[in-house]
Amino acid sequence: MPELPLPSSNRGIAVVSLGVSFVALGLKYAAYATSGSIALYADALETIINVVAAAGGLWALSVAELPADTNHPYGHHKAEYLSAVAEGALVVVTAFIIGDEAVHGWLHPNPPKAPWLGLGLNALATVVNLAWGLIMLRVGQKRRSPALVAGGQHVLSDVWTGVALVVGVTLIPLTGWARLDAILAGLLSINVLRVGWEVMRESVAGLMDEAPEPETMDEIRAIIAANGKGAIEAHDIRTRIVGAVTFLEFHLVVPGTMSVNTAHDICDRIEAALRASMGSTLVHIHVEPDTHAKREGIVFWKGPAEACPAPDALPDTGAHA
C-alpha cells in the first residue's frame, strides 16, 4: 500500500489534524442535530475537545521545532509534553460534562428522533477518525513525538466510542428503551475519563524525565558494549528521552596510559553507533583513568589495565565526546 504524502514536519501533521477534527465535529454535530440523541451529543462534545486539543498540539509542535537558543540550550522539545498534559486535562473535564448530561438524560428520558440519519453521519465521522488516528499514531511513534502520539490515542479512543454508540443507539428504537441513550452517554464519560488520565500520566512522566523502558536501556547498553573496544568499562549510564531527542551520559574508563586521541576515537565510535541506531541523540561521555574503574556496568576488559589491548585504528567520525 503506497504511503500518503504527509507533511515532513510534525507541525504540518498538526495542521492536517486540526482540519480533520473540524470535519469530524461538523459530521457529529449534524448527527446530534438530526437525532436529538444525548449519546450523540456527548460524542460531539468530546470532538469539540479534539479540536481544542489539535489547536494546542499545533502550538506545542511549533514551539518544539524551534532550534536551541541561549535561554533553552537543550531545545524546546518539552513543549510537546505540556500540550499533552493540557489535552489530558481537557479530556477529563469533558468526561464530567458528559456524565452530567447522562444523569440529566436518565432523569428526563427522551427517545431520539430520526436516529438512522444521525447514526449514518456519526458512522461517517468514525471512519474519518479511524483513518486519521491510525496515521497519527504511526507517524508519532516513528518520529517519537509525544504530542502526535497523544493526539492519535485521543482520536482512536473517539473511534471505539463511535463504534459503541452506533451499536447502542441502534438498539434504542428497536427496544423502545429511552434510558439506554443516557446509559450510553454515561459509559462514554467513563471511557473519556480513562483516556484523559492515561494521556496525563504519560505526559507527566516525560516532564519528570522518567527512565525509558528496559528494552531501550538494553539496546543502549548493547550498542556501547559492541563499540567500546579498547576501553576498560562503562558505568553510571543515565538517559532520558524528550520527544524525538535522547539525552545520554556515562563514564568511560580507559587505561591511564592511553592517549587523548585514542580515547577520543573510542568515544567517537560509540557516539556514531548510538546516533545511527537511535536517531537524534546528545551524548556526554566522561573519560576516566583505570584507577576509577568500578568493575560494574559494561566491562570490556577484566584483566590489568596495562594489559588491555589497544583498539584498532579508527577513522574520524566528526563527532565529539
C-alpha positions as a Python dict, from the first residue, in 0.01 Angstrom:
ca = {
    (1, 'M'): (0, 0, 0),
    (2, 'P'): (157, 336, -102),
    (3, 'E'): (245, 589, 168),
    (4, 'L'): (27, 900, 189),
    (5, 'P'): (203, 1227, 103),
    (6, 'L'): (213, 1358, 460),
    (7, 'P'): (388, 1680, 566),
    (8, 'S'): (753, 1629, 657),
    (9, 'S'): (729, 1835, 976),
    (10, 'N'): (531, 1748, 1290),
    (11, 'R'): (378, 2093, 1273),
    (12, 'G'): (239, 2012, 928),
    (13, 'I'): (82, 1693, 1067),
    (14, 'A'): (-79, 1901, 1343),
    (15, 'V'): (-229, 2139, 1084),
    (16, 'V'): (-387, 1845, 899),
    (17, 'S'): (-510, 1704, 1231),
    (18, 'L'): (-684, 2031, 1310),
    (19, 'G'): (-862, 2021, 975),
    (20, 'V'): (-970, 1659, 1026),
    (21, 'S'): (-1103, 1749, 1372),
    (22, 'F'): (-1323, 2021, 1222),
    (23, 'V'): (-1460, 1777, 962),
    (24, 'A'): (-1542, 1518, 1232),
    (25, 'L'): (-1700, 1785, 1452),
    (26, 'G'): (-1926, 1901, 1168),
    (27, 'L'): (-2043, 1546, 1100),
    (28, 'K'): (-2105, 1464, 1467),
    (29, 'Y'): (-2290, 1786, 1539),
    (30, 'A'): (-2511, 1716, 1236),
    (31, 'A'): (-2570, 1367, 1378),
    (32, 'Y'): (-2685, 1513, 1709),
    (33, 'A'): (-2893, 1792, 1547),
    (34, 'T'): (-3088, 1546, 1333),
    (35, 'S'): (-3146, 1289, 1608),
    (36, 'G'): (-3153, 1477, 1939),
    (37, 'S'): (-2968, 1182, 2099),
    (38, 'I'): (-2790, 1263, 2427),
    (39, 'A'): (-2528, 999, 2348),
    (40, 'L'): (-2454, 1153, 2008),
    (41, 'Y'): (-2449, 1499, 2170),
    (42, 'A'): (-2190, 1369, 2419),
    (43, 'D'): (-1984, 1234, 2129),
    (44, 'A'): (-1999, 1572, 1954),
    (45, 'L'): (-1896, 1743, 2279),
    (46, 'E'): (-1588, 1521, 2302),
    (47, 'T'): (-1499, 1612, 1944),
    (48, 'I'): (-1502, 1983, 2038),
    (49, 'I'): (-1226, 1897, 2282),
    (50, 'N'): (-1047, 1720, 1997),
    (51, 'V'): (-1049, 2048, 1804),
    (52, 'V'): (-915, 2242, 2102),
    (53, 'A'): (-652, 1973, 2163),
    (54, 'A'): (-547, 1978, 1797),
    (55, 'A'): (-501, 2355, 1817),
    (56, 'G'): (-293, 2313, 2133),
    (57, 'G'): (-89, 2041, 1967),
    (58, 'L'): (-20, 2272, 1674),
    (59, 'W'): (114, 2536, 1912),
    (60, 'A'): (327, 2284, 2102),
    (61, 'L'): (479, 2136, 1789),
    (62, 'S'): (555, 2483, 1654),
    (63, 'V'): (746, 2559, 1975),
    (64, 'A'): (913, 2217, 1990),
    (65, 'E'): (1060, 2260, 1642),
    (66, 'L'): (1236, 2584, 1737),
    (67, 'P'): (1616, 2542, 1749),
    (68, 'A'): (1807, 2555, 2076),
    (69, 'D'): (1894, 2907, 2192),
    (70, 'T'): (2067, 3084, 2480),
    (71, 'N'): (1767, 3050, 2713),
    (72, 'H'): (1692, 2691, 2607),
    (73, 'P'): (2027, 2526, 2528),
    (74, 'Y'): (1869, 2180, 2524),
    (75, 'G'): (1593, 2280, 2282),
    (76, 'H'): (1218, 2327, 2324),
    (77, 'H'): (1108, 1963, 2296),
    (78, 'K'): (924, 1952, 2630),
    (79, 'A'): (659, 2186, 2491),
    (80, 'E'): (501, 1871, 2346),
    (81, 'Y'): (457, 1726, 2694),
    (82, 'L'): (291, 2047, 2813),
    (83, 'S'): (43, 2020, 2526),
    (84, 'A'): (-27, 1655, 2605),
    (85, 'V'): (-88, 1734, 2975),
    (86, 'A'): (-328, 2014, 2879),
    (87, 'E'): (-506, 1781, 2638),
    (88, 'G'): (-545, 1518, 2908),
    (89, 'A'): (-687, 1777, 3148),
    (90, 'L'): (-939, 1891, 2884),
    (91, 'V'): (-1045, 1532, 2825),
    (92, 'V'): (-1104, 1478, 3198),
    (93, 'V'): (-1320, 1795, 3218),
    (94, 'T'): (-1516, 1674, 2914),
    (95, 'A'): (-1580, 1341, 3086),
    (96, 'F'): (-1750, 1516, 3379),
    (97, 'I'): (-1959, 1734, 3145),
    (98, 'I'): (-2074, 1426, 2955),
    (99, 'G'): (-2150, 1250, 3284),
    (100, 'D'): (-2373, 1541, 3387),
    (101, 'E'): (-2563, 1513, 3057),
    (102, 'A'): (-2604, 1139, 3115),
    (103, 'V'): (-2759, 1198, 3458),
    (104, 'H'): (-2997, 1455, 3308),
    (105, 'G'): (-3095, 1211, 3034),
    (106, 'W'): (-3162, 937, 3288),
    (107, 'L'): (-3385, 1161, 3497),
    (108, 'H'): (-3564, 1301, 3190),
    (109, 'P'): (-3559, 1030, 2920),
    (110, 'N'): (-3643, 1143, 2569),
    (111, 'P'): (-3621, 898, 2275),
    (112, 'P'): (-3408, 1033, 1987),
    (113, 'K'): (-3584, 1136, 1668),
    (114, 'A'): (-3464, 1026, 1321),
    (115, 'P'): (-3192, 807, 1475),
    (116, 'W'): (-3091, 637, 1149),
    (117, 'L'): (-2975, 955, 977),
    (118, 'G'): (-2786, 1058, 1291),
    (119, 'L'): (-2624, 716, 1309),
    (120, 'G'): (-2516, 735, 946),
    (121, 'L'): (-2348, 1072, 995),
    (122, 'N'): (-2181, 957, 1316),
    (123, 'A'): (-2055, 641, 1147),
    (124, 'L'): (-1901, 850, 868),
    (125, 'A'): (-1721, 1066, 1125),
    (126, 'T'): (-1598, 749, 1295),
    (127, 'V'): (-1445, 621, 971),
    (128, 'V'): (-1268, 955, 917),
    (129, 'N'): (-1130, 945, 1272),
    (130, 'L'): (-1019, 583, 1239),
    (131, 'A'): (-814, 653, 928),
    (132, 'W'): (-654, 968, 1069),
    (133, 'G'): (-600, 829, 1420),
    (134, 'L'): (-402, 532, 1284),
    (135, 'I'): (-193, 766, 1069),
    (136, 'M'): (-119, 1000, 1362),
    (137, 'L'): (-24, 714, 1592),
    (138, 'R'): (206, 553, 1335),
    (139, 'V'): (376, 880, 1244),
    (140, 'G'): (403, 988, 1610),
    (141, 'Q'): (571, 661, 1710),
    (142, 'K'): (805, 674, 1411),
    (143, 'R'): (906, 1033, 1486),
    (144, 'R'): (893, 982, 1865),
    (145, 'S'): (659, 1276, 1913),
    (146, 'P'): (458, 1273, 2241),
    (147, 'A'): (212, 1532, 2105),
    (148, 'L'): (134, 1328, 1791),
    (149, 'V'): (108, 1001, 1986),
    (150, 'A'): (-125, 1160, 2244),
    (151, 'G'): (-335, 1309, 1964),
    (152, 'G'): (-354, 975, 1784),
    (153, 'Q'): (-456, 792, 2102),
    (154, 'H'): (-723, 1052, 2170),
    (155, 'V'): (-865, 1024, 1817),
    (156, 'L'): (-865, 643, 1830),
    (157, 'S'): (-1046, 646, 2165),
    (158, 'D'): (-1309, 852, 1986),
    (159, 'V'): (-1331, 579, 1722),
    (160, 'W'): (-1407, 296, 1963),
    (161, 'T'): (-1658, 524, 2131),
    (162, 'G'): (-1820, 590, 1794),
    (163, 'V'): (-1849, 220, 1718),
    (164, 'A'): (-2010, 151, 2056),
    (165, 'L'): (-2251, 442, 2010),
    (166, 'V'): (-2360, 327, 1665),
    (167, 'V'): (-2438, -18, 1804),
    (168, 'G'): (-2603, 117, 2119),
    (169, 'V'): (-2814, 391, 1961),
    (170, 'T'): (-2934, 138, 1703),
    (171, 'L'): (-3092, -59, 1988),
    (172, 'I'): (-3296, 238, 2118),
    (173, 'P'): (-3568, 236, 1850),
    (174, 'L'): (-3557, -144, 1838),
    (175, 'T'): (-3610, -189, 2213),
    (176, 'G'): (-3803, 130, 2285),
    (177, 'W'): (-3595, 184, 2599),
    (178, 'A'): (-3527, 560, 2606),
    (179, 'R'): (-3295, 548, 2906),
    (180, 'L'): (-3046, 344, 2702),
    (181, 'D'): (-2943, 676, 2547),
    (182, 'A'): (-2839, 809, 2891),
    (183, 'I'): (-2659, 484, 2978),
    (184, 'L'): (-2453, 509, 2659),
    (185, 'A'): (-2361, 868, 2744),
    (186, 'G'): (-2255, 757, 3093),
    (187, 'L'): (-2034, 479, 2955),
    (188, 'L'): (-1885, 730, 2715),
    (189, 'S'): (-1794, 962, 3002),
    (190, 'I'): (-1614, 678, 3184),
    (191, 'N'): (-1412, 588, 2874),
    (192, 'V'): (-1321, 952, 2812),
    (193, 'L'): (-1208, 986, 3175),
    (194, 'R'): (-985, 680, 3136),
    (195, 'V'): (-820, 815, 2819),
    (196, 'G'): (-762, 1157, 2974),
    (197, 'W'): (-596, 1005, 3279),
    (198, 'E'): (-363, 788, 3067),
    (199, 'V'): (-258, 1083, 2849),
    (200, 'M'): (-184, 1297, 3157),
    (201, 'R'): (8, 1017, 3331),
    (202, 'E'): (235, 951, 3032),
    (203, 'S'): (298, 1320, 2971),
    (204, 'V'): (383, 1395, 3336),
    (205, 'A'): (627, 1102, 3326),
    (206, 'G'): (801, 1269, 3032),
    (207, 'L'): (818, 1604, 3212),
    (208, 'M'): (969, 1432, 3514),
    (209, 'D'): (1240, 1268, 3298),
    (210, 'E'): (1122, 917, 3380),
    (211, 'A'): (1368, 648, 3273),
    (212, 'P'): (1290, 484, 2938),
    (213, 'E'): (1161, 130, 2904),
    (214, 'P'): (1403, -153, 2999),
    (215, 'E'): (1415, -260, 2634),
    (216, 'T'): (1552, 82, 2537),
    (217, 'M'): (1818, 68, 2808),
    (218, 'D'): (1917, -282, 2696),
    (219, 'E'): (1957, -153, 2341),
    (220, 'I'): (2178, 136, 2460),
    (221, 'R'): (2398, -96, 2666),
    (222, 'A'): (2433, -337, 2375),
    (223, 'I'): (2545, -57, 2142),
    (224, 'I'): (2802, 70, 2392),
    (225, 'A'): (2928, -283, 2457),
    (226, 'A'): (2968, -353, 2084),
    (227, 'N'): (3161, -33, 2014),
    (228, 'G'): (3379, 18, 2322),
    (229, 'K'): (3680, -188, 2216),
    (230, 'G'): (3995, -52, 2377),
    (231, 'A'): (3819, 78, 2689),
    (232, 'I'): (3801, -100, 3025),
    (233, 'E'): (3442, -33, 3127),
    (234, 'A'): (3141, 199, 3102),
    (235, 'H'): (2940, 276, 3414),
    (236, 'D'): (2684, 519, 3559),
    (237, 'I'): (2479, 513, 3239),
    (238, 'R'): (2189, 759, 3257),
    (239, 'T'): (1945, 856, 2987),
    (240, 'R'): (1621, 1042, 2932),
    (241, 'I'): (1410, 1083, 2623),
    (242, 'V'): (1250, 1418, 2545),
    (243, 'G'): (1029, 1400, 2238),
    (244, 'A'): (1245, 1280, 1950),
    (245, 'V'): (1575, 1351, 2126),
    (246, 'T'): (1764, 1110, 2352),
    (247, 'F'): (1996, 1256, 2616),
    (248, 'L'): (2260, 1006, 2728),
    (249, 'E'): (2559, 1029, 2960),
    (250, 'F'): (2801, 779, 3113),
    (251, 'H'): (3158, 734, 3240),
    (252, 'L'): (3407, 555, 3014),
    (253, 'V'): (3713, 409, 3188),
    (254, 'V'): (4028, 370, 2976),
    (255, 'P'): (4387, 272, 3059),
    (256, 'G'): (4566, 560, 3230),
    (257, 'T'): (4843, 549, 2971),
    (258, 'M'): (4605, 580, 2675),
    (259, 'S'): (4646, 896, 2468),
    (260, 'V'): (4372, 1157, 2448),
    (261, 'N'): (4342, 1099, 2072),
    (262, 'T'): (4283, 724, 2116),
    (263, 'A'): (4024, 776, 2392),
    (264, 'H'): (3853, 1036, 2175),
    (265, 'D'): (3836, 789, 1885),
    (266, 'I'): (3662, 534, 2106),
    (267, 'C'): (3409, 797, 2215),
    (268, 'D'): (3351, 896, 1851),
    (269, 'R'): (3282, 536, 1755),
    (270, 'I'): (3034, 484, 2039),
    (271, 'E'): (2852, 813, 1966),
    (272, 'A'): (2824, 739, 1595),
    (273, 'A'): (2677, 394, 1665),
    (274, 'L'): (2425, 538, 1913),
    (275, 'R'): (2308, 805, 1668),
    (276, 'A'): (2285, 555, 1383),
    (277, 'S'): (2054, 334, 1591),
    (278, 'M'): (1855, 589, 1795),
    (279, 'G'): (1838, 896, 1573),
    (280, 'S'): (1883, 1238, 1730),
    (281, 'T'): (2097, 1172, 2037),
    (282, 'L'): (2300, 1407, 2257),
    (283, 'V'): (2580, 1207, 2419),
    (284, 'H'): (2809, 1317, 2702),
    (285, 'I'): (3094, 1078, 2786),
    (286, 'H'): (3315, 1143, 3088),
    (287, 'V'): (3650, 971, 3027),
    (288, 'E'): (3828, 839, 3338),
    (289, 'P'): (4158, 656, 3402),
    (290, 'D'): (4167, 294, 3514),
    (291, 'T'): (4206, 398, 3879),
    (292, 'H'): (3836, 497, 3868),
    (293, 'A'): (3716, 156, 3748),
    (294, 'K'): (3423, 19, 3948),
    (295, 'R'): (3411, -324, 3783),
    (296, 'E'): (3041, -276, 3720),
    (297, 'G'): (2816, -162, 3437),
    (298, 'I'): (2959, -268, 3099),
    (299, 'V'): (3300, -430, 3145),
    (300, 'F'): (3510, -453, 2828),
    (301, 'W'): (3835, -576, 2988),
    (302, 'K'): (3868, -770, 3313),
    (303, 'G'): (4246, -800, 3328),
    (304, 'P'): (4505, -550, 3447),
    (305, 'A'): (4484, -208, 3281),
    (306, 'E'): (4838, -225, 3143),
    (307, 'A'): (4748, -544, 2955),
    (308, 'C'): (4432, -401, 2795),
    (309, 'P'): (4466, -448, 2415),
    (310, 'A'): (4486, -127, 2213),
    (311, 'P'): (4190, -58, 1982),
    (312, 'D'): (4230, -76, 1607),
    (313, 'A'): (4295, 248, 1421),
    (314, 'L'): (3961, 427, 1398),
    (315, 'P'): (3854, 681, 1134),
    (316, 'D'): (3748, 1027, 1247),
    (317, 'T'): (3365, 1030, 1252),
    (318, 'G'): (3342, 1403, 1314),
    (319, 'A'): (3160, 1352, 1647),
    (320, 'H'): (3285, 1485, 1979),
    (321, 'A'): (3271, 1347, 2328),
}
